[in-house]
Amino acid sequence: MRTALNSHMKRLFALLGLILLSASLGSCGASKPKPPPPPLHSGPVRTSNNTAYRTPALHGPVPRNPDMSLPADFAKGPRLSFSRVAVNDKYIAITFDDGPQPQNTPRLLDMLRARNIKATFYMVGSNVDLYPQVVRRVVAEGHEVGNHSYTHRLFSKMSDSDIRQELARTRDAIVRAAGVQPHTLRPPFGGMLPRQREWVNTEFGYPIILWSVDPFDWRRPGPSVVCARILSSTTAGSIVLAHDIHRQTVDAMPATLDGLLQRGFKFVTVSQLLAMQAEKATAHTAVGLPIP
Ligand code: NI
């Protein structure tokens, strides 16, 4: 979901990032001196910008997401697009885009499993075809898989027939790999015209899933920054955007996931989050926030 920002936004974001970072870094593991490495674990993981960062090893119990049996069948409502969902409790959905990736995705799955967290993976169809065994593991461990196109091109500049082909090809690749159908769509870069959202929703049944928390992890700001940005921006009903193709993002996850659990957030899949919106909509009136 790489998005281009103009220079003003870049400066603003850099400033915001500094403020958020200083506020939240404490729980993201960078401000504390690192203990010596335990003898039973491997050495530090070196990130691409060459700052030593060690993925915290599991030395004992980690915070655990509660066991929940929640409906995932969402009713088709008046809204097509969601960047967050109005919920009655501290439910959130974390999403990982652009994979699967043969090293980082399995490492992330270990972290999620240790914490009983179910996530949603917006997979690129070409990667599904390359690494079907990773897709199978994602599904076997209870995570949701969504459609993120086959070649990750910007839909708003594509013809209807090309979009149709991208979506069908990815859906078929996921079915072939893991025997499940994707139920939601995240358009590459979040870019999709209202008219395209309409016909895709009618034809494929997909609601369009955007996000409300964006750590800009694709710019590789370092695991501590990714963690701090997510912790400082997540609220009840948030949809968190991250990318499991980047090692730094996965390096950021132990502290990020633990921080969110310690703040009382409960992780659900995107379809479970949407089902809560549907329940709420039938009980009251449909509540929706504007899409970006
Ligand atoms: Ni993407």
PDB file of C-alpha atoms and ligand atoms in Angstrom:
ATOM      1  CA  MET A   1       0.000   0.000   0.000  1.00  0.00           C
ATOM      2  CA  ARG A   2       2.767   2.421  -0.839  1.00  0.00           C
ATOM      3  CA  THR A   3       1.300   5.886  -1.051  1.00  0.00           C
ATOM      4  CA  ALA A   4       2.962   8.989  -2.418  1.00  0.00           C
ATOM      5  CA  LEU A   5       2.841  12.051  -0.168  1.00  0.00           C
ATOM      6  CA  ASN A   6       3.573  15.570  -1.168  1.00  0.00           C
ATOM      7  CA  SER A   7       6.444  17.367   0.537  1.00  0.00           C
ATOM      8  CA  HIS A   8       4.205  19.273   2.936  1.00  0.00           C
ATOM      9  CA  MET A   9       2.650  16.086   4.189  1.00  0.00           C
ATOM     10  CA  LYS A  10       6.093  14.542   4.506  1.00  0.00           C
ATOM     11  CA  ARG A  11       7.319  17.367   6.765  1.00  0.00           C
ATOM     12  CA  LEU A  12       4.139  17.279   8.816  1.00  0.00           C
ATOM     13  CA  PHE A  13       4.401  13.557   9.197  1.00  0.00           C
ATOM     14  CA  ALA A  14       8.056  13.715  10.193  1.00  0.00           C
ATOM     15  CA  LEU A  15       7.178  16.186  12.950  1.00  0.00           C
ATOM     16  CA  LEU A  16       4.217  14.112  14.112  1.00  0.00           C
ATOM     17  CA  GLY A  17       6.383  11.041  14.046  1.00  0.00           C
ATOM     18  CA  LEU A  18       8.933  12.647  16.355  1.00  0.00           C
ATOM     19  CA  ILE A  19       6.234  13.672  18.826  1.00  0.00           C
ATOM     20  CA  LEU A  20       4.549  10.273  18.782  1.00  0.00           C
ATOM     21  CA  LEU A  21       7.859   8.512  18.953  1.00  0.00           C
ATOM     22  CA  SER A  22       8.984  10.331  22.076  1.00  0.00           C
ATOM     23  CA  ALA A  23       5.590   9.654  23.661  1.00  0.00           C
ATOM     24  CA  SER A  24       5.452   5.943  22.928  1.00  0.00           C
ATOM     25  CA  LEU A  25       8.975   4.697  22.482  1.00  0.00           C
ATOM     26  CA  GLY A  26       9.207   3.570  26.078  1.00  0.00           C
ATOM     27  CA  SER A  27       6.909   0.608  25.462  1.00  0.00           C
ATOM     28  CA  CYS A  28       8.501  -0.197  22.112  1.00  0.00           C
ATOM     29  CA  GLY A  29      11.769  -1.341  23.539  1.00  0.00           C
ATOM     30  CA  ALA A  30      14.240   1.169  22.092  1.00  0.00           C
ATOM     31  CA  SER A  31      14.801   3.513  25.038  1.00  0.00           C
ATOM     32  CA  LYS A  32      15.724   0.795  27.488  1.00  0.00           C
ATOM     33  CA  PRO A  33      19.230  -0.683  27.520  1.00  0.00           C
ATOM     34  CA  LYS A  34      19.183  -4.096  25.948  1.00  0.00           C
ATOM     35  CA  PRO A  35      19.988  -7.043  28.189  1.00  0.00           C
ATOM     36  CA  PRO A  36      22.799  -9.337  27.071  1.00  0.00           C
ATOM     37  CA  PRO A  37      21.594 -11.972  24.617  1.00  0.00           C
ATOM     38  CA  PRO A  38      20.445 -15.187  26.251  1.00  0.00           C
ATOM     39  CA  PRO A  39      22.630 -18.175  25.392  1.00  0.00           C
ATOM     40  CA  LEU A  40      19.827 -20.262  23.924  1.00  0.00           C
ATOM     41  CA  HIS A  41      18.792 -17.760  21.245  1.00  0.00           C
ATOM     42  CA  SER A  42      20.412 -16.623  18.045  1.00  0.00           C
ATOM     43  CA  GLY A  43      22.135 -13.262  17.663  1.00  0.00           C
ATOM     44  CA  PRO A  44      20.666  -9.901  16.744  1.00  0.00           C
ATOM     45  CA  VAL A  45      18.722  -9.438  13.551  1.00  0.00           C
ATOM     46  CA  ARG A  46      20.294  -6.675  11.475  1.00  0.00           C
ATOM     47  CA  THR A  47      17.796  -4.440   9.739  1.00  0.00           C
ATOM     48  CA  SER A  48      18.429  -2.954   6.326  1.00  0.00           C
ATOM     49  CA  ASN A  49      19.533   0.430   7.703  1.00  0.00           C
ATOM     50  CA  ASN A  50      22.110  -1.428   9.784  1.00  0.00           C
ATOM     51  CA  THR A  51      20.796  -0.531  13.232  1.00  0.00           C
ATOM     52  CA  ALA A  52      20.971  -3.545  15.451  1.00  0.00           C
ATOM     53  CA  TYR A  53      17.533  -4.646  16.479  1.00  0.00           C
ATOM     54  CA  ARG A  54      16.742  -7.856  18.219  1.00  0.00           C
ATOM     55  CA  THR A  55      13.280  -9.309  17.952  1.00  0.00           C
ATOM     56  CA  PRO A  56      12.415  -9.900  21.600  1.00  0.00           C
ATOM     57  CA  ALA A  57      12.700 -13.602  22.290  1.00  0.00           C
ATOM     58  CA  LEU A  58       9.938 -15.456  24.044  1.00  0.00           C
ATOM     59  CA  HIS A  59      11.220 -16.072  27.557  1.00  0.00           C
ATOM     60  CA  GLY A  60       7.937 -16.788  29.191  1.00  0.00           C
ATOM     61  CA  PRO A  61       4.246 -16.087  28.913  1.00  0.00           C
ATOM     62  CA  VAL A  62       3.335 -13.217  26.625  1.00  0.00           C
ATOM     63  CA  PRO A  63       0.044 -11.289  26.834  1.00  0.00           C
ATOM     64  CA  ARG A  64      -2.687 -13.332  25.288  1.00  0.00           C
ATOM     65  CA  ASN A  65      -5.631 -12.291  23.165  1.00  0.00           C
ATOM     66  CA  PRO A  66      -8.859 -13.644  24.716  1.00  0.00           C
ATOM     67  CA  ASP A  67     -10.564 -16.669  23.193  1.00  0.00           C
ATOM     68  CA  MET A  68     -13.588 -15.379  21.332  1.00  0.00           C
ATOM     69  CA  SER A  69     -16.267 -17.026  19.277  1.00  0.00           C
ATOM     70  CA  LEU A  70     -17.530 -14.226  17.089  1.00  0.00           C
ATOM     71  CA  PRO A  71     -19.601 -14.227  13.904  1.00  0.00           C
ATOM     72  CA  ALA A  72     -17.685 -13.399  10.733  1.00  0.00           C
ATOM     73  CA  ASP A  73     -20.667 -13.279   8.362  1.00  0.00           C
ATOM     74  CA  PHE A  74     -21.316  -9.631   7.785  1.00  0.00           C
ATOM     75  CA  ALA A  75     -24.554  -8.457   6.253  1.00  0.00           C
ATOM     76  CA  LYS A  76     -24.395  -6.295   3.180  1.00  0.00           C
ATOM     77  CA  GLY A  77     -25.034  -2.814   4.504  1.00  0.00           C
ATOM     78  CA  PRO A  78     -25.430   0.597   2.950  1.00  0.00           C
ATOM     79  CA  ARG A  79     -21.693   1.250   3.069  1.00  0.00           C
ATOM     80  CA  LEU A  80     -19.196  -0.055   0.561  1.00  0.00           C
ATOM     81  CA  SER A  81     -15.951   1.129   2.143  1.00  0.00           C
ATOM     82  CA  PHE A  82     -14.554   0.922   5.653  1.00  0.00           C
ATOM     83  CA  SER A  83     -11.528   2.574   7.187  1.00  0.00           C
ATOM     84  CA  ARG A  84     -12.666   1.701  10.707  1.00  0.00           C
ATOM     85  CA  VAL A  85     -15.757   0.226  12.328  1.00  0.00           C
ATOM     86  CA  ALA A  86     -17.892   1.619  15.145  1.00  0.00           C
ATOM     87  CA  VAL A  87     -17.785  -0.986  17.929  1.00  0.00           C
ATOM     88  CA  ASN A  88     -18.981  -1.232  21.526  1.00  0.00           C
ATOM     89  CA  ASP A  89     -15.758  -2.601  22.968  1.00  0.00           C
ATOM     90  CA  LYS A  90     -12.003  -2.327  22.348  1.00  0.00           C
ATOM     91  CA  TYR A  91     -11.977  -4.527  19.259  1.00  0.00           C
ATOM     92  CA  ILE A  92      -9.423  -3.903  16.509  1.00  0.00           C
ATOM     93  CA  ALA A  93      -8.309  -5.642  13.324  1.00  0.00           C
ATOM     94  CA  ILE A  94      -4.665  -5.782  12.299  1.00  0.00           C
ATOM     95  CA  THR A  95      -3.970  -6.354   8.612  1.00  0.00           C
ATOM     96  CA  PHE A  96      -0.805  -7.396   6.778  1.00  0.00           C
ATOM     97  CA  ASP A  97      -0.508  -6.568   3.086  1.00  0.00           C
ATOM     98  CA  ASP A  98       1.413  -7.586  -0.012  1.00  0.00           C
ATOM     99  CA  GLY A  99       2.561 -11.062   1.067  1.00  0.00           C
ATOM    100  CA  PRO A 100       2.861 -13.868   1.576  1.00  0.00           C
ATOM    101  CA  GLN A 101       6.645 -13.711   1.933  1.00  0.00           C
ATOM    102  CA  PRO A 102       8.484 -16.973   2.641  1.00  0.00           C
ATOM    103  CA  GLN A 103      10.638 -15.758   5.589  1.00  0.00           C
ATOM    104  CA  ASN A 104       8.707 -12.928   7.222  1.00  0.00           C
ATOM    105  CA  THR A 105       5.184 -14.306   7.057  1.00  0.00           C
ATOM    106  CA  PRO A 106       5.989 -17.568   8.905  1.00  0.00           C
ATOM    107  CA  ARG A 107       7.944 -15.590  11.528  1.00  0.00           C
ATOM    108  CA  LEU A 108       4.929 -13.316  11.998  1.00  0.00           C
ATOM    109  CA  LEU A 109       2.630 -16.349  12.254  1.00  0.00           C
ATOM    110  CA  ASP A 110       4.724 -17.647  15.166  1.00  0.00           C
ATOM    111  CA  MET A 111       4.306 -14.313  16.960  1.00  0.00           C
ATOM    112  CA  LEU A 112       0.550 -14.248  16.360  1.00  0.00           C
ATOM    113  CA  ARG A 113       0.110 -17.849  17.475  1.00  0.00           C
ATOM    114  CA  ALA A 114       2.008 -17.242  20.724  1.00  0.00           C
ATOM    115  CA  ARG A 115      -0.490 -14.474  21.553  1.00  0.00           C
ATOM    116  CA  ASN A 116      -3.685 -16.145  20.280  1.00  0.00           C
ATOM    117  CA  ILE A 117      -4.161 -13.289  17.789  1.00  0.00           C
ATOM    118  CA  LYS A 118      -6.034 -13.702  14.505  1.00  0.00           C
ATOM    119  CA  ALA A 119      -5.073 -11.239  11.794  1.00  0.00           C
ATOM    120  CA  THR A 120      -6.139 -10.517   8.229  1.00  0.00           C
ATOM    121  CA  PHE A 121      -3.700 -10.921   5.349  1.00  0.00           C
ATOM    122  CA  TYR A 122      -4.356  -8.968   2.151  1.00  0.00           C
ATOM    123  CA  MET A 123      -2.419 -11.118  -0.247  1.00  0.00           C
ATOM    124  CA  VAL A 124      -1.121 -10.319  -3.698  1.00  0.00           C
ATOM    125  CA  GLY A 125      -2.169 -13.127  -6.043  1.00  0.00           C
ATOM    126  CA  SER A 126       1.236 -13.481  -7.698  1.00  0.00           C
ATOM    127  CA  ASN A 127       2.761 -14.155  -4.254  1.00  0.00           C
ATOM    128  CA  VAL A 128      -0.032 -16.607  -3.450  1.00  0.00           C
ATOM    129  CA  ASP A 129       0.941 -18.574  -6.548  1.00  0.00           C
ATOM    130  CA  LEU A 130       4.627 -18.439  -5.552  1.00  0.00           C
ATOM    131  CA  TYR A 131       4.156 -19.473  -1.896  1.00  0.00           C
ATOM    132  CA  PRO A 132       0.937 -21.491  -1.598  1.00  0.00           C
ATOM    133  CA  GLN A 133       2.283 -23.401   1.406  1.00  0.00           C
ATOM    134  CA  VAL A 134       2.493 -20.159   3.388  1.00  0.00           C
ATOM    135  CA  VAL A 135      -1.110 -19.343   2.434  1.00  0.00           C
ATOM    136  CA  ARG A 136      -2.177 -22.762   3.676  1.00  0.00           C
ATOM    137  CA  ARG A 137      -0.497 -22.172   7.014  1.00  0.00           C
ATOM    138  CA  VAL A 138      -2.128 -18.717   7.346  1.00  0.00           C
ATOM    139  CA  VAL A 139      -5.562 -20.268   6.815  1.00  0.00           C
ATOM    140  CA  ALA A 140      -4.855 -23.349   8.948  1.00  0.00           C
ATOM    141  CA  GLU A 141      -3.982 -21.094  11.890  1.00  0.00           C
ATOM    142  CA  GLY A 142      -7.316 -19.293  11.711  1.00  0.00           C
ATOM    143  CA  HIS A 143      -6.388 -16.045  10.007  1.00  0.00           C
ATOM    144  CA  GLU A 144      -8.431 -14.357   7.326  1.00  0.00           C
ATOM    145  CA  VAL A 145      -7.168 -13.910   3.777  1.00  0.00           C
ATOM    146  CA  GLY A 146      -8.367 -10.977   1.685  1.00  0.00           C
ATOM    147  CA  ASN A 147      -7.955 -10.029  -1.964  1.00  0.00           C
ATOM    148  CA  HIS A 148      -5.242  -7.453  -2.735  1.00  0.00           C
ATOM    149  CA  SER A 149      -5.133  -7.894  -6.558  1.00  0.00           C
ATOM    150  CA  TYR A 150      -2.771 -10.022  -8.609  1.00  0.00           C
ATOM    151  CA  THR A 151      -0.100  -7.535  -9.702  1.00  0.00           C
ATOM    152  CA  HIS A 152      -0.590  -4.648  -7.217  1.00  0.00           C
ATOM    153  CA  ARG A 153      -1.400  -1.928  -9.750  1.00  0.00           C
ATOM    154  CA  LEU A 154      -3.518   1.161  -9.130  1.00  0.00           C
ATOM    155  CA  PHE A 155      -7.162   0.292  -9.888  1.00  0.00           C
ATOM    156  CA  SER A 156      -8.226   3.878 -10.509  1.00  0.00           C
ATOM    157  CA  LYS A 157      -6.098   3.881 -13.673  1.00  0.00           C
ATOM    158  CA  MET A 158      -7.223   0.475 -14.906  1.00  0.00           C
ATOM    159  CA  SER A 159     -10.061  -0.731 -17.129  1.00  0.00           C
ATOM    160  CA  ASP A 160     -12.974  -2.651 -15.629  1.00  0.00           C
ATOM    161  CA  SER A 161     -11.967  -5.799 -17.474  1.00  0.00           C
ATOM    162  CA  ASP A 162      -8.390  -5.597 -16.149  1.00  0.00           C
ATOM    163  CA  ILE A 163      -9.655  -5.128 -12.587  1.00  0.00           C
ATOM    164  CA  ARG A 164     -12.058  -8.017 -13.009  1.00  0.00           C
ATOM    165  CA  GLN A 165      -9.204 -10.221 -14.170  1.00  0.00           C
ATOM    166  CA  GLU A 166      -6.920  -9.147 -11.269  1.00  0.00           C
ATOM    167  CA  LEU A 167      -9.589  -9.933  -8.679  1.00  0.00           C
ATOM    168  CA  ALA A 168     -10.716 -13.233 -10.188  1.00  0.00           C
ATOM    169  CA  ARG A 169      -7.140 -14.431 -10.673  1.00  0.00           C
ATOM    170  CA  THR A 170      -6.250 -13.677  -7.057  1.00  0.00           C
ATOM    171  CA  ARG A 171      -9.453 -15.208  -5.700  1.00  0.00           C
ATOM    172  CA  ASP A 172      -8.797 -18.369  -7.724  1.00  0.00           C
ATOM    173  CA  ALA A 173      -5.165 -18.519  -6.553  1.00  0.00           C
ATOM    174  CA  ILE A 174      -6.270 -18.324  -2.890  1.00  0.00           C
ATOM    175  CA  VAL A 175      -8.924 -21.011  -3.452  1.00  0.00           C
ATOM    176  CA  ARG A 176      -6.345 -23.231  -5.158  1.00  0.00           C
ATOM    177  CA  ALA A 177      -3.776 -22.723  -2.403  1.00  0.00           C
ATOM    178  CA  ALA A 178      -5.932 -22.998   0.691  1.00  0.00           C
ATOM    179  CA  GLY A 179      -9.504 -23.862  -0.274  1.00  0.00           C
ATOM    180  CA  VAL A 180     -11.041 -20.640   1.027  1.00  0.00           C
ATOM    181  CA  GLN A 181     -12.577 -17.630  -0.670  1.00  0.00           C
ATOM    182  CA  PRO A 182     -11.541 -14.085   0.181  1.00  0.00           C
ATOM    183  CA  HIS A 183     -14.511 -12.048   1.435  1.00  0.00           C
ATOM    184  CA  THR A 184     -13.075  -8.551   1.427  1.00  0.00           C
ATOM    185  CA  LEU A 185     -10.885  -6.432  -0.824  1.00  0.00           C
ATOM    186  CA  ARG A 186      -8.127  -3.983  -0.116  1.00  0.00           C
ATOM    187  CA  PRO A 187      -7.328  -2.138  -3.337  1.00  0.00           C
ATOM    188  CA  PRO A 188      -3.588  -1.581  -3.969  1.00  0.00           C
ATOM    189  CA  PHE A 189      -2.576   1.827  -2.573  1.00  0.00           C
ATOM    190  CA  GLY A 190      -6.173   2.230  -1.375  1.00  0.00           C
ATOM    191  CA  GLY A 191      -6.905   3.761  -4.770  1.00  0.00           C
ATOM    192  CA  MET A 192     -10.318   2.946  -6.194  1.00  0.00           C
ATOM    193  CA  LEU A 193     -12.991   5.103  -7.835  1.00  0.00           C
ATOM    194  CA  PRO A 194     -16.530   5.176  -6.339  1.00  0.00           C
ATOM    195  CA  ARG A 195     -17.917   3.668  -9.549  1.00  0.00           C
ATOM    196  CA  GLN A 196     -15.377   0.815  -9.339  1.00  0.00           C
ATOM    197  CA  ARG A 197     -16.237   0.169  -5.683  1.00  0.00           C
ATOM    198  CA  GLU A 198     -19.901  -0.156  -6.686  1.00  0.00           C
ATOM    199  CA  TRP A 199     -19.510  -2.700  -9.455  1.00  0.00           C
ATOM    200  CA  VAL A 200     -16.826  -4.716  -7.671  1.00  0.00           C
ATOM    201  CA  ASN A 201     -19.059  -4.950  -4.602  1.00  0.00           C
ATOM    202  CA  THR A 202     -22.005  -6.038  -6.747  1.00  0.00           C
ATOM    203  CA  GLU A 203     -20.025  -8.531  -8.789  1.00  0.00           C
ATOM    204  CA  PHE A 204     -17.633 -10.005  -6.194  1.00  0.00           C
ATOM    205  CA  GLY A 205     -19.484  -9.171  -2.961  1.00  0.00           C
ATOM    206  CA  TYR A 206     -16.393  -7.531  -1.488  1.00  0.00           C
ATOM    207  CA  PRO A 207     -16.600  -4.566   0.853  1.00  0.00           C
ATOM    208  CA  ILE A 208     -13.611  -2.262   0.279  1.00  0.00           C
ATOM    209  CA  ILE A 209     -11.332  -2.272   3.329  1.00  0.00           C
ATOM    210  CA  LEU A 210      -9.079   0.721   3.869  1.00  0.00           C
ATOM    211  CA  TRP A 211      -7.451   1.579   7.227  1.00  0.00           C
ATOM    212  CA  SER A 212      -7.417   4.120  10.049  1.00  0.00           C
ATOM    213  CA  VAL A 213      -3.905   3.442  11.414  1.00  0.00           C
ATOM    214  CA  ASP A 214      -0.953   3.725   9.041  1.00  0.00           C
ATOM    215  CA  PRO A 215       2.587   3.418  10.480  1.00  0.00           C
ATOM    216  CA  PHE A 216       4.153   4.011   7.035  1.00  0.00           C
ATOM    217  CA  ASP A 217       6.159   0.865   7.696  1.00  0.00           C
ATOM    218  CA  TRP A 218       6.919   0.456   3.968  1.00  0.00           C
ATOM    219  CA  ARG A 219       9.374   3.341   4.353  1.00  0.00           C
ATOM    220  CA  ARG A 220      11.312   1.207   6.843  1.00  0.00           C
ATOM    221  CA  PRO A 221      11.573   3.773   9.652  1.00  0.00           C
ATOM    222  CA  GLY A 222      12.806   1.112  12.087  1.00  0.00           C
ATOM    223  CA  PRO A 223      10.855  -1.325  14.277  1.00  0.00           C
ATOM    224  CA  SER A 224      10.634   1.037  17.261  1.00  0.00           C
ATOM    225  CA  VAL A 225       9.062   3.770  15.152  1.00  0.00           C
ATOM    226  CA  VAL A 226       6.587   1.368  13.547  1.00  0.00           C
ATOM    227  CA  CYS A 227       5.598   0.163  17.005  1.00  0.00           C
ATOM    228  CA  ALA A 228       5.304   3.668  18.463  1.00  0.00           C
ATOM    229  CA  ARG A 229       3.151   4.915  15.583  1.00  0.00           C
ATOM    230  CA  ILE A 230       0.720   2.007  15.874  1.00  0.00           C
ATOM    231  CA  LEU A 231       0.464   2.213  19.675  1.00  0.00           C
ATOM    232  CA  SER A 232      -0.175   5.948  19.642  1.00  0.00           C
ATOM    233  CA  SER A 233      -2.850   5.884  16.905  1.00  0.00           C
ATOM    234  CA  THR A 234      -4.928   2.784  17.609  1.00  0.00           C
ATOM    235  CA  THR A 235      -8.397   3.220  19.125  1.00  0.00           C
ATOM    236  CA  ALA A 236     -11.451   0.957  19.435  1.00  0.00           C
ATOM    237  CA  GLY A 237     -12.646  -0.093  15.993  1.00  0.00           C
ATOM    238  CA  SER A 238      -9.328   0.683  14.282  1.00  0.00           C
ATOM    239  CA  ILE A 239      -8.152  -1.150  11.201  1.00  0.00           C
ATOM    240  CA  VAL A 240      -4.347  -1.203  11.385  1.00  0.00           C
ATOM    241  CA  LEU A 241      -2.321  -1.331   8.174  1.00  0.00           C
ATOM    242  CA  ALA A 242       1.049  -3.110   8.092  1.00  0.00           C
ATOM    243  CA  HIS A 243       3.096  -5.107   5.572  1.00  0.00           C
ATOM    244  CA  ASP A 244       4.451  -8.569   6.290  1.00  0.00           C
ATOM    245  CA  ILE A 245       6.808  -8.382   3.295  1.00  0.00           C
ATOM    246  CA  HIS A 246       9.094  -6.069   5.321  1.00  0.00           C
ATOM    247  CA  ARG A 247      11.377  -7.572   7.945  1.00  0.00           C
ATOM    248  CA  GLN A 248      11.337  -4.400  10.042  1.00  0.00           C
ATOM    249  CA  THR A 249       7.571  -4.582  10.289  1.00  0.00           C
ATOM    250  CA  VAL A 250       7.709  -8.127  11.600  1.00  0.00           C
ATOM    251  CA  ASP A 251      10.553  -7.120  13.961  1.00  0.00           C
ATOM    252  CA  ALA A 252       8.200  -4.451  15.329  1.00  0.00           C
ATOM    253  CA  MET A 253       5.366  -6.878  16.017  1.00  0.00           C
ATOM    254  CA  PRO A 254       6.230  -8.473  19.371  1.00  0.00           C
ATOM    255  CA  ALA A 255       6.347  -5.085  21.120  1.00  0.00           C
ATOM    256  CA  THR A 256       3.428  -3.760  19.060  1.00  0.00           C
ATOM    257  CA  LEU A 257       1.142  -6.717  19.707  1.00  0.00           C
ATOM    258  CA  ASP A 258       2.066  -6.866  23.403  1.00  0.00           C
ATOM    259  CA  GLY A 259       1.550  -3.109  23.740  1.00  0.00           C
ATOM    260  CA  LEU A 260      -1.897  -3.275  22.179  1.00  0.00           C
ATOM    261  CA  LEU A 261      -2.909  -6.260  24.344  1.00  0.00           C
ATOM    262  CA  GLN A 262      -1.634  -4.489  27.461  1.00  0.00           C
ATOM    263  CA  ARG A 263      -3.807  -1.491  26.532  1.00  0.00           C
ATOM    264  CA  GLY A 264      -6.839  -3.777  26.552  1.00  0.00           C
ATOM    265  CA  PHE A 265      -7.386  -4.144  22.808  1.00  0.00           C
ATOM    266  CA  LYS A 266      -8.869  -7.383  21.527  1.00  0.00           C
ATOM    267  CA  PHE A 267      -7.864  -8.579  18.079  1.00  0.00           C
ATOM    268  CA  VAL A 268     -10.462  -9.830  15.599  1.00  0.00           C
ATOM    269  CA  THR A 269     -10.392 -10.396  11.845  1.00  0.00           C
ATOM    270  CA  VAL A 270     -11.724  -7.791   9.441  1.00  0.00           C
ATOM    271  CA  SER A 271     -14.837  -9.878   8.720  1.00  0.00           C
ATOM    272  CA  GLN A 272     -15.504 -10.206  12.469  1.00  0.00           C
ATOM    273  CA  LEU A 273     -15.087  -6.450  12.868  1.00  0.00           C
ATOM    274  CA  LEU A 274     -17.520  -5.847   9.988  1.00  0.00           C
ATOM    275  CA  ALA A 275     -20.031  -8.251  11.545  1.00  0.00           C
ATOM    276  CA  MET A 276     -19.981  -6.093  14.683  1.00  0.00           C
ATOM    277  CA  GLN A 277     -20.838  -3.053  12.578  1.00  0.00           C
ATOM    278  CA  ALA A 278     -23.754  -4.979  11.069  1.00  0.00           C
ATOM    279  CA  GLU A 279     -25.015  -5.963  14.527  1.00  0.00           C
ATOM    280  CA  LYS A 280     -24.763  -2.412  15.706  1.00  0.00           C
ATOM    281  CA  ALA A 281     -26.477  -1.132  12.568  1.00  0.00           C
ATOM    282  CA  THR A 282     -29.495  -3.353  13.125  1.00  0.00           C
ATOM    283  CA  ALA A 283     -29.714  -2.360  16.775  1.00  0.00           C
ATOM    284  CA  HIS A 284     -29.374   1.364  16.156  1.00  0.00           C
ATOM    285  CA  THR A 285     -28.725   3.283  12.989  1.00  0.00           C
ATOM    286  CA  ALA A 286     -25.814   2.608  10.672  1.00  0.00           C
ATOM    287  CA  VAL A 287     -22.772   4.439  11.905  1.00  0.00           C
ATOM    288  CA  GLY A 288     -19.972   5.185   9.527  1.00  0.00           C
ATOM    289  CA  LEU A 289     -16.942   7.374   9.393  1.00  0.00           C
ATOM    290  CA  PRO A 290     -15.990   9.022   6.130  1.00  0.00           C
ATOM    291  CA  ILE A 291     -13.451   7.186   4.039  1.00  0.00           C
ATOM    292  CA  PRO A 292     -10.115   8.927   3.380  1.00  0.00           C
TER     293      PRO A 292
HETATM  294 NI    NI B   1      -0.310  -3.132  -0.977  1.00  0.00          NI
END
